[in-house]
CSV table of C-alpha atoms and ligand atoms in Angstrom, one decimal:
chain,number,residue,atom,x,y,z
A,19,UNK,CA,-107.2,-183.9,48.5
A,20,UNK,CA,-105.1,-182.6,51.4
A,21,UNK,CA,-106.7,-180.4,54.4
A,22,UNK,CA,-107.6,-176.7,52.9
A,23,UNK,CA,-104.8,-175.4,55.9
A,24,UNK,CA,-102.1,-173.4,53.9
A,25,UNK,CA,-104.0,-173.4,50.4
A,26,UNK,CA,-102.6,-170.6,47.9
A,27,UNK,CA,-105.8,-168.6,47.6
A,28,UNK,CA,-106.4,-166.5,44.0
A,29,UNK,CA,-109.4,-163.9,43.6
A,30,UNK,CA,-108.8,-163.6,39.4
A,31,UNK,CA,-112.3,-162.1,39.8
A,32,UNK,CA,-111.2,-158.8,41.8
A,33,UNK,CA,-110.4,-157.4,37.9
A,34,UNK,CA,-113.3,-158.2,36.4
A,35,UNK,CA,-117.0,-156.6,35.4
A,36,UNK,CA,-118.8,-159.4,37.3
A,37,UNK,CA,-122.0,-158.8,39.5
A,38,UNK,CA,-119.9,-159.9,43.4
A,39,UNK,CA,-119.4,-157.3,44.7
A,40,UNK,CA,-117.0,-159.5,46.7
A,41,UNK,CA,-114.8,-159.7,44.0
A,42,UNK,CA,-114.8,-156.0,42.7
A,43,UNK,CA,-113.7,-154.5,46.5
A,44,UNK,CA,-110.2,-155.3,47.0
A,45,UNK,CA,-107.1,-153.1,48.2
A,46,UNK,CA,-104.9,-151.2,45.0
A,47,UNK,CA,-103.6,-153.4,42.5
A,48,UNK,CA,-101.3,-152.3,39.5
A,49,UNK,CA,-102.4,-152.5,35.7
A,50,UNK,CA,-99.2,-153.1,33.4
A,51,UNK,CA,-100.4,-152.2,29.9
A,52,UNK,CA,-98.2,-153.6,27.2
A,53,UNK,CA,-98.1,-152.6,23.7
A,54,UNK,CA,-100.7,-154.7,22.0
A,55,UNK,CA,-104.2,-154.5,21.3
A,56,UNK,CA,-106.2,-153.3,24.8
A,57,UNK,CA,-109.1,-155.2,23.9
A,58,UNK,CA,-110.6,-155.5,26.8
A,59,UNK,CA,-111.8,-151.3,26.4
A,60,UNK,CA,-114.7,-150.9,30.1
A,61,UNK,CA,-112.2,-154.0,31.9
A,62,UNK,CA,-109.8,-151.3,31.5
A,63,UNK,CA,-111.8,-148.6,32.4
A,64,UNK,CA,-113.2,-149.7,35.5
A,65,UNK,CA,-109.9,-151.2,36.8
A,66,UNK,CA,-108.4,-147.7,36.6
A,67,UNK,CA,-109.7,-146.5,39.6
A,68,UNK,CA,-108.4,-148.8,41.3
A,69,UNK,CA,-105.3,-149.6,39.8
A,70,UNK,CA,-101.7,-147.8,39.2
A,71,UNK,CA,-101.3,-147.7,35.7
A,72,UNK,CA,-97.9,-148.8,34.2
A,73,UNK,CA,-97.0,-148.6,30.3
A,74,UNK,CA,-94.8,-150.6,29.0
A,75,UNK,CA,-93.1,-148.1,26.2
A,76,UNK,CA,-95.8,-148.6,23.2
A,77,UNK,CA,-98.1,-149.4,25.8
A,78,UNK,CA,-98.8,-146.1,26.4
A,79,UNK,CA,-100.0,-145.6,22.8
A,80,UNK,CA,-102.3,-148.0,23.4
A,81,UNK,CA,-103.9,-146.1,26.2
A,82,UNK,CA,-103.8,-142.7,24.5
A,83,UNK,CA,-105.5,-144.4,21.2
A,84,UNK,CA,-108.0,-146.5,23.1
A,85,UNK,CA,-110.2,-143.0,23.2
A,86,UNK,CA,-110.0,-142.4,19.4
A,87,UNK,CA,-113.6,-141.5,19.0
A,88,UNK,CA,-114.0,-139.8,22.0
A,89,UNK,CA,-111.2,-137.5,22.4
A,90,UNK,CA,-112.2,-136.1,25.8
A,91,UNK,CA,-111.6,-139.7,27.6
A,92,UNK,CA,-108.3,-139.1,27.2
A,93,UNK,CA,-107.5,-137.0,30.2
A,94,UNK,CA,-109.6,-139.1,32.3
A,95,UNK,CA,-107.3,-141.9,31.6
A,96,UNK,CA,-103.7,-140.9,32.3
A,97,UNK,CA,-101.3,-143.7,33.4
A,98,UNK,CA,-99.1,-143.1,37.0
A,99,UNK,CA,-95.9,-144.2,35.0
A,100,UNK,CA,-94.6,-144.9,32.0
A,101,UNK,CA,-91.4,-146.9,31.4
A,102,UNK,CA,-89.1,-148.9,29.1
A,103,UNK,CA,-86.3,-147.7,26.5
A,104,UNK,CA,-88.8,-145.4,25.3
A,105,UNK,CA,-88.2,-147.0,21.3
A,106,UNK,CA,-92.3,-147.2,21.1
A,107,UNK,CA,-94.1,-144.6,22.4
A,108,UNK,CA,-94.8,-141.9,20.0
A,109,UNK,CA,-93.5,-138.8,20.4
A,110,UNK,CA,-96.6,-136.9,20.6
A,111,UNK,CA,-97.7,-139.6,22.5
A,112,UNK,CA,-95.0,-138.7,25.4
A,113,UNK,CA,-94.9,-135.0,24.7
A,114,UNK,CA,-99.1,-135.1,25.7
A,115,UNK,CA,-98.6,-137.2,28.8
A,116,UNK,CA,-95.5,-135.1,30.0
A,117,UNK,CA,-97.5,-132.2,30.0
A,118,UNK,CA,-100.0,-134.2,32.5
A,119,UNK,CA,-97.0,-134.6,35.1
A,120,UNK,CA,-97.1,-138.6,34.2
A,121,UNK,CA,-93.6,-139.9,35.3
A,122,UNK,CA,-91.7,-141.1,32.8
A,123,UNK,CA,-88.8,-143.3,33.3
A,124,UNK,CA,-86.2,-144.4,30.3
A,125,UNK,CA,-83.9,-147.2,30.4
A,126,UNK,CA,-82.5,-148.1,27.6
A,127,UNK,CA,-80.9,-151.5,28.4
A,128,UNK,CA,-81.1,-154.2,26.0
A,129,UNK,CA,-80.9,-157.4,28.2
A,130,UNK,CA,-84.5,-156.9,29.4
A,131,UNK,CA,-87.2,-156.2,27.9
A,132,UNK,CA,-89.8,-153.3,28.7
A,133,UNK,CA,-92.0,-155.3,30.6
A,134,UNK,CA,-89.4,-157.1,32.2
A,135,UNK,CA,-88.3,-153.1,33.3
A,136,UNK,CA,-91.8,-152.2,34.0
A,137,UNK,CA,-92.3,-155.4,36.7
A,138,UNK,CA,-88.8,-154.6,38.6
A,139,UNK,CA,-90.1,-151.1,39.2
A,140,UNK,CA,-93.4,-152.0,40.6
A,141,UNK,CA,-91.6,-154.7,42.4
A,142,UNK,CA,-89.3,-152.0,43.9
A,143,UNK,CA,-92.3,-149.2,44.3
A,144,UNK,CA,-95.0,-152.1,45.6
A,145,UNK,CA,-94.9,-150.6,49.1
A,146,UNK,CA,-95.2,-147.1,48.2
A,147,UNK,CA,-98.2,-148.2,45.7
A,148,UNK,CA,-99.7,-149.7,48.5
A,149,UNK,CA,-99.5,-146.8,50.8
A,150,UNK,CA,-101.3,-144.8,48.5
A,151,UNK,CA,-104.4,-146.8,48.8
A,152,UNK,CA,-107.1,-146.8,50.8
A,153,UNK,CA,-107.8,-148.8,53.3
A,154,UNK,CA,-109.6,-152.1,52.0
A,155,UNK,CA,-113.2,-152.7,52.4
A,156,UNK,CA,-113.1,-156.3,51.1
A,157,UNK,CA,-113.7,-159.9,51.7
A,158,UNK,CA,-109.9,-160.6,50.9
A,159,UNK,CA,-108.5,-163.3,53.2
A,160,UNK,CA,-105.9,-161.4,55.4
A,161,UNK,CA,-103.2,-163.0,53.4
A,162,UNK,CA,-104.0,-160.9,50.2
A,163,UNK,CA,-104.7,-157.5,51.7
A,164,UNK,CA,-101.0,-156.0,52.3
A,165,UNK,CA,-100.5,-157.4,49.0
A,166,UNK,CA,-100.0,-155.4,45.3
A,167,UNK,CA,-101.4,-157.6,41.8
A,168,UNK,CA,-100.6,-156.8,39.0
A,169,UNK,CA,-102.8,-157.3,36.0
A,170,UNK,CA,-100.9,-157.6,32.7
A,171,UNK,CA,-103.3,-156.2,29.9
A,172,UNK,CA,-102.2,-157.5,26.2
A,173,UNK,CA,-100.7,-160.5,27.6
A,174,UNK,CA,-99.9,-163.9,25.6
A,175,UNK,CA,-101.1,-161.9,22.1
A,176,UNK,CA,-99.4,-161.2,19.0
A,177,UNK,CA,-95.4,-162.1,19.0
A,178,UNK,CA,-94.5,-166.0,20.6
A,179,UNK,CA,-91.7,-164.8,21.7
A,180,UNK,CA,-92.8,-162.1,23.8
A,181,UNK,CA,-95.8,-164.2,25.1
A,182,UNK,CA,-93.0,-166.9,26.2
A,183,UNK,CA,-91.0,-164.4,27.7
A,184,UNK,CA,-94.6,-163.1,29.5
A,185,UNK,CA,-94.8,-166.6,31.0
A,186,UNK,CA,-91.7,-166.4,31.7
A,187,UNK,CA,-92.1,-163.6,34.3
A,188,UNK,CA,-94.8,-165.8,35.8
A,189,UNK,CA,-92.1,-168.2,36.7
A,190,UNK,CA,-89.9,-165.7,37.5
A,191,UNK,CA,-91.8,-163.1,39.5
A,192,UNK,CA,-92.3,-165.1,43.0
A,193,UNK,CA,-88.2,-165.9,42.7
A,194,UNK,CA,-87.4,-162.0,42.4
A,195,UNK,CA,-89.9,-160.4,44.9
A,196,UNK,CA,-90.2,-163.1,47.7
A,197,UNK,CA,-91.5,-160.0,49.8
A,198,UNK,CA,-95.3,-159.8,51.2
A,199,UNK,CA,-96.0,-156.5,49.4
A,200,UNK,CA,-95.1,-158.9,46.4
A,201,UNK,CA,-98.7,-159.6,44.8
A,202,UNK,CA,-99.5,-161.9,42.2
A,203,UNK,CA,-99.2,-161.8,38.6
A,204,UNK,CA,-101.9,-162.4,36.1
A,205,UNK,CA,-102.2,-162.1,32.2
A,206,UNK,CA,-105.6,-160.7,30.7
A,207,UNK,CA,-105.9,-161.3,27.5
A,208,UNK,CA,-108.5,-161.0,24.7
A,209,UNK,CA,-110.7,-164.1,26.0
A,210,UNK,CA,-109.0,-165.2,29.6
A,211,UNK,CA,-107.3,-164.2,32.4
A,212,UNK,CA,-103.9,-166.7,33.1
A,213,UNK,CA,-102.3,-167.2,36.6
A,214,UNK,CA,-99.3,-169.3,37.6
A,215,UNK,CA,-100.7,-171.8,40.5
A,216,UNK,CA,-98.2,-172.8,43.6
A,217,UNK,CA,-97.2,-175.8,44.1
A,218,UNK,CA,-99.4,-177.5,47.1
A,219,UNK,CA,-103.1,-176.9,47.5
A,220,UNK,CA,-105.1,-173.7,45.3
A,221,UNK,CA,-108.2,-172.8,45.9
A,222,UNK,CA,-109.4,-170.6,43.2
A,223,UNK,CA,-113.0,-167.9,43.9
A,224,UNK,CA,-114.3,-167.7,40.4
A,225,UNK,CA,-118.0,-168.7,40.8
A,226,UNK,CA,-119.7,-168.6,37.3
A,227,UNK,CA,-123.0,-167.1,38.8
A,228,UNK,CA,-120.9,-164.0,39.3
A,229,UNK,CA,-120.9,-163.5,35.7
A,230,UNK,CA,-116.9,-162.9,35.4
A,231,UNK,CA,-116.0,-165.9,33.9
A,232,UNK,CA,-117.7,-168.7,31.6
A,233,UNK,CA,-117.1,-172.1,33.0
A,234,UNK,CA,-114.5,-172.7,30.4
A,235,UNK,CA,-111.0,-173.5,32.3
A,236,UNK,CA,-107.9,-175.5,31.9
A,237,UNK,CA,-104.8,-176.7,33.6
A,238,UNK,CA,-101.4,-176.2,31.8
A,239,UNK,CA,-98.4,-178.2,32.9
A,240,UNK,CA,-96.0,-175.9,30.9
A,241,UNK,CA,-92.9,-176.1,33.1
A,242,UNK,CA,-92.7,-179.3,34.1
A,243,UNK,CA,-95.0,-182.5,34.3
A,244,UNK,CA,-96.8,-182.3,37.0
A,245,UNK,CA,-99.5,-184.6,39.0
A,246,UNK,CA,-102.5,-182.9,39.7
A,247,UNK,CA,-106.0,-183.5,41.9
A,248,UNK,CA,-109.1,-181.0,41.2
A,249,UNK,CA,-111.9,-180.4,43.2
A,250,UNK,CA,-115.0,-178.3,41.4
A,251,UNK,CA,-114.5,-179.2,37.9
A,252,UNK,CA,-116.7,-180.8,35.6
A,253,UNK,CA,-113.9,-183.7,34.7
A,254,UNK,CA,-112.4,-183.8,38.1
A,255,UNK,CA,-108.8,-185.6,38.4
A,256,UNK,CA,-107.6,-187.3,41.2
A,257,UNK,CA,-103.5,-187.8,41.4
A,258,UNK,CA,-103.9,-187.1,37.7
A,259,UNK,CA,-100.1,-187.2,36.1
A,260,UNK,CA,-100.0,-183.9,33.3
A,261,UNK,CA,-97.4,-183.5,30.8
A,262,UNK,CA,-97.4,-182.2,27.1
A,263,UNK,CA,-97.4,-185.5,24.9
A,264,UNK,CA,-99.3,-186.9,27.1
A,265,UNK,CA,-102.4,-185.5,28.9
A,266,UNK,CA,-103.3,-182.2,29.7
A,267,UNK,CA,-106.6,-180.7,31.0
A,268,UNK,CA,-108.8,-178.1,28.5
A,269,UNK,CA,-112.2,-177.4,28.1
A,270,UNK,CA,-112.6,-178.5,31.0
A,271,UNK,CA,-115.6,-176.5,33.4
A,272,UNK,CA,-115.7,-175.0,36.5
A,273,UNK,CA,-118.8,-176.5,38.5
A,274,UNK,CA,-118.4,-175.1,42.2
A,275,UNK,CA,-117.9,-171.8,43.6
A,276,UNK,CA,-114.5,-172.6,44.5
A,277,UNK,CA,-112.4,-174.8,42.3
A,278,UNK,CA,-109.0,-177.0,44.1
A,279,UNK,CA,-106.4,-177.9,42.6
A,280,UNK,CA,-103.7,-179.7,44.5
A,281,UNK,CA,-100.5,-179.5,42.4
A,282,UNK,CA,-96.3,-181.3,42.3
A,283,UNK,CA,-95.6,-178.0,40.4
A,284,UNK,CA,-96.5,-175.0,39.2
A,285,UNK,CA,-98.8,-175.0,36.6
A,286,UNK,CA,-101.0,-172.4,34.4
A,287,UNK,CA,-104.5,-171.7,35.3
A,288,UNK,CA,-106.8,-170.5,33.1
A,289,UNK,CA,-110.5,-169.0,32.9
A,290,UNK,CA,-112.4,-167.2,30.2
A,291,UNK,CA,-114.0,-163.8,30.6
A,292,UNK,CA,-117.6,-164.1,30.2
A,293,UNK,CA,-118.9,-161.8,27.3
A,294,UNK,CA,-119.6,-158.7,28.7
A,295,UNK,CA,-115.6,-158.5,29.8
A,296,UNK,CA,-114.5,-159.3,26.3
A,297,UNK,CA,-114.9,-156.2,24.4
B,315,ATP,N1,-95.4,-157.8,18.9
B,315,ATP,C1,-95.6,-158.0,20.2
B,315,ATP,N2,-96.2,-159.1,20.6
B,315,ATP,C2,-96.4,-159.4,21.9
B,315,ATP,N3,-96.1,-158.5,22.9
B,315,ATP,C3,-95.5,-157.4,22.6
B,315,ATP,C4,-95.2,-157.1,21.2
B,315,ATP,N4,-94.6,-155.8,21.1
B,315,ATP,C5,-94.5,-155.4,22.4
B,315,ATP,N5,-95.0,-156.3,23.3
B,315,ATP,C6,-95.1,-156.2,24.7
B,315,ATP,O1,-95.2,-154.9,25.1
B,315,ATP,C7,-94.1,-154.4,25.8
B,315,ATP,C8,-93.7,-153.0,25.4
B,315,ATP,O2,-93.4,-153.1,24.1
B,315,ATP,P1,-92.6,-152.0,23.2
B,315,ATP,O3,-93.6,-151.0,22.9
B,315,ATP,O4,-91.4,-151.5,24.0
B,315,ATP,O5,-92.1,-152.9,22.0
B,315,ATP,P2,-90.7,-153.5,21.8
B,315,ATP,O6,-89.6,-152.4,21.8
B,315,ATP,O7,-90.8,-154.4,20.6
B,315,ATP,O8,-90.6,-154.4,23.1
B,315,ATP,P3,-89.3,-154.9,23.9
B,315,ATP,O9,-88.3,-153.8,23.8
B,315,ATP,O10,-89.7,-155.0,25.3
B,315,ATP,O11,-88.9,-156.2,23.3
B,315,ATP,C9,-93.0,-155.5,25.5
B,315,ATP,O12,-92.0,-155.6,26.6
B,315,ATP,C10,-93.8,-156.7,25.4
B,315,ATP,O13,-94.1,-157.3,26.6
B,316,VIB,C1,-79.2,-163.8,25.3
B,316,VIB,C2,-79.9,-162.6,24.8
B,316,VIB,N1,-80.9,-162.7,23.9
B,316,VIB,C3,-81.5,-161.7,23.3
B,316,VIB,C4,-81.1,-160.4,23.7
B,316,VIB,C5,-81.8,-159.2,23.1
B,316,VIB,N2,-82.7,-158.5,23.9
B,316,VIB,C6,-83.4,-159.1,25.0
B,316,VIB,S1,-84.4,-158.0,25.7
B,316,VIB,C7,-84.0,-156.8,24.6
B,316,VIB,C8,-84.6,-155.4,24.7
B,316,VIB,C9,-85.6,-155.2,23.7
B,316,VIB,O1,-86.1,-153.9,23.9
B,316,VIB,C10,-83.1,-157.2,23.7
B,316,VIB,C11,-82.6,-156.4,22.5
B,316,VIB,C12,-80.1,-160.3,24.7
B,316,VIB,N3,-79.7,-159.0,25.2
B,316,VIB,N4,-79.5,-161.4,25.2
């Protein structure tokens, strides 16, 4: 393993319900809701006081009918934006959150999809976002704190096709916003939280005492074959070649506070919630 000078450093925990505090204090982030099942219900909650909320389309229908039962949530819940070709969103859906002054922006192309909409408006808002917060009292490196994450609820369920083209963005996101504002992108779905890691050295904060994430983890080479060295796992690798069809890294478990993973290429990273985030 190289020296830990330039490592890519990734705080998935700053989301999460876990016990650092470390983790929960960080500077604004955006939550992108899609339209599927928003099954993580208090991750949600808690993040939106943090967070600029973004609906994709139907994903604002999942907002407005995650408070069901309890009808007077839903005006304490009331997403900054909502965007896409608007083919989704109920109408009385949009008619309750126009009322509430929630910017709502159509376009109705059909070369993108709503996300894909959704991501190059944050993208082109991510320094206005950022203005809005205030200042950070965190334990961010420097490197993160100018920057805006966004956390993509519903990611990677339901339709293959959509969760490719979800990955997709991953790939795609650091190409299209090379600016510093430019945060990172990760998926949350029902069971794990999914993050794209640079090529070179990552260092990855997830420390299971923390209670955010269960040592479950694995390392997905789904680009390209990649060669890979880990530090802080239970089945460390050292120049470890990865490829589908041949070896690849799951089940694996996180054993250190901080888990290394020197990489050739980009490669998926993923950790499970621990229970009290899946619900
Ligand atoms: N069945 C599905 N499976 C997985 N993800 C979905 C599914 N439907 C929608 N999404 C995600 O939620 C976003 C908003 O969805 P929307 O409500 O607009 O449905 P849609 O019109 O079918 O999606 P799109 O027009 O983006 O293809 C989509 O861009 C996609 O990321
Ligand atoms: C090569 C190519 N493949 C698929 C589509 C279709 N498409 C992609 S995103 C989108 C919007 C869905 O709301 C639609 C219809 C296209 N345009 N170009």
């Amino acid at each position: 393993m190289s020296p830990t000078l330039g490592a890519k450093e990734w705080y998935p925990a700053r989301f999460t319900l876990g016990k650092d505090g470390r983790c929960l204090k960080g500077n604004r982030f955006t939550v992108l809701v899609l339209n599927q099942p928003l099954a993580n219900k208090p991750l949600f909650c808690q993040c939106y006081d943090e967070a600029i909320i973004v609906a994709a389309d139907g994903g604002a229908n999942r907002v407005y009918d995650l408070f069901q039962q309890e009808k007077t949530e839903i005006p304490k819940y009331i997403p900054n934006v909502i965007c896409g070709d608007l083919d989704s969103i109920r109408p009385e859906v949009q008619e309750y959150y126009e009322a509430k002054g929630v910017e709502i922006i159509k376009d109705p192309d059909q070369d993108s999809t709503d996300m894909t909409k959704c991501l190059r408006y944050i993208r082109e808002r991510s320094h206005h976002f950022l203005s809005l917060g205030e200042t950070p009292v965190n334990n961010l490196s420097d490197s993160q704190e100018s920057r805006l994450d966004i956390a993509v609820f519903g990611g990677l369920g339901g339709r293959a096709d959509q969760a490719f083209s979800q990955i997709h963005h991953l790939y795609a996101e650091v190409r299209q916003d090379p600016k510093p504002s430019a945060g990172d992108l990760y998926l949350i779905t029902e069971e794990s939280i999914v993050f794209l890691l640079e090529k070179g050295l990552n260092k990855i904060y997830a420390p299971v005492a923390a209670e955010s994430f269960t040592e479950n983890v694995g390392i997905i080479p789904i680009g390209k074959p990649s060669v890979i060295s880990t530090r802080g796992l239970e089945w460390d690798v050292t120049n470890w070649p990865t490829e589908f069809g041949t070896h690849i890294s799951t089940s694996n478990h996180v054993k250190a506070d901080v888990v290394e993973v020197e990489t050739t290429e980009r490669v998926l990273f993923t950790l499970e919630f621990d229970k009290q985030t899946k619900m």
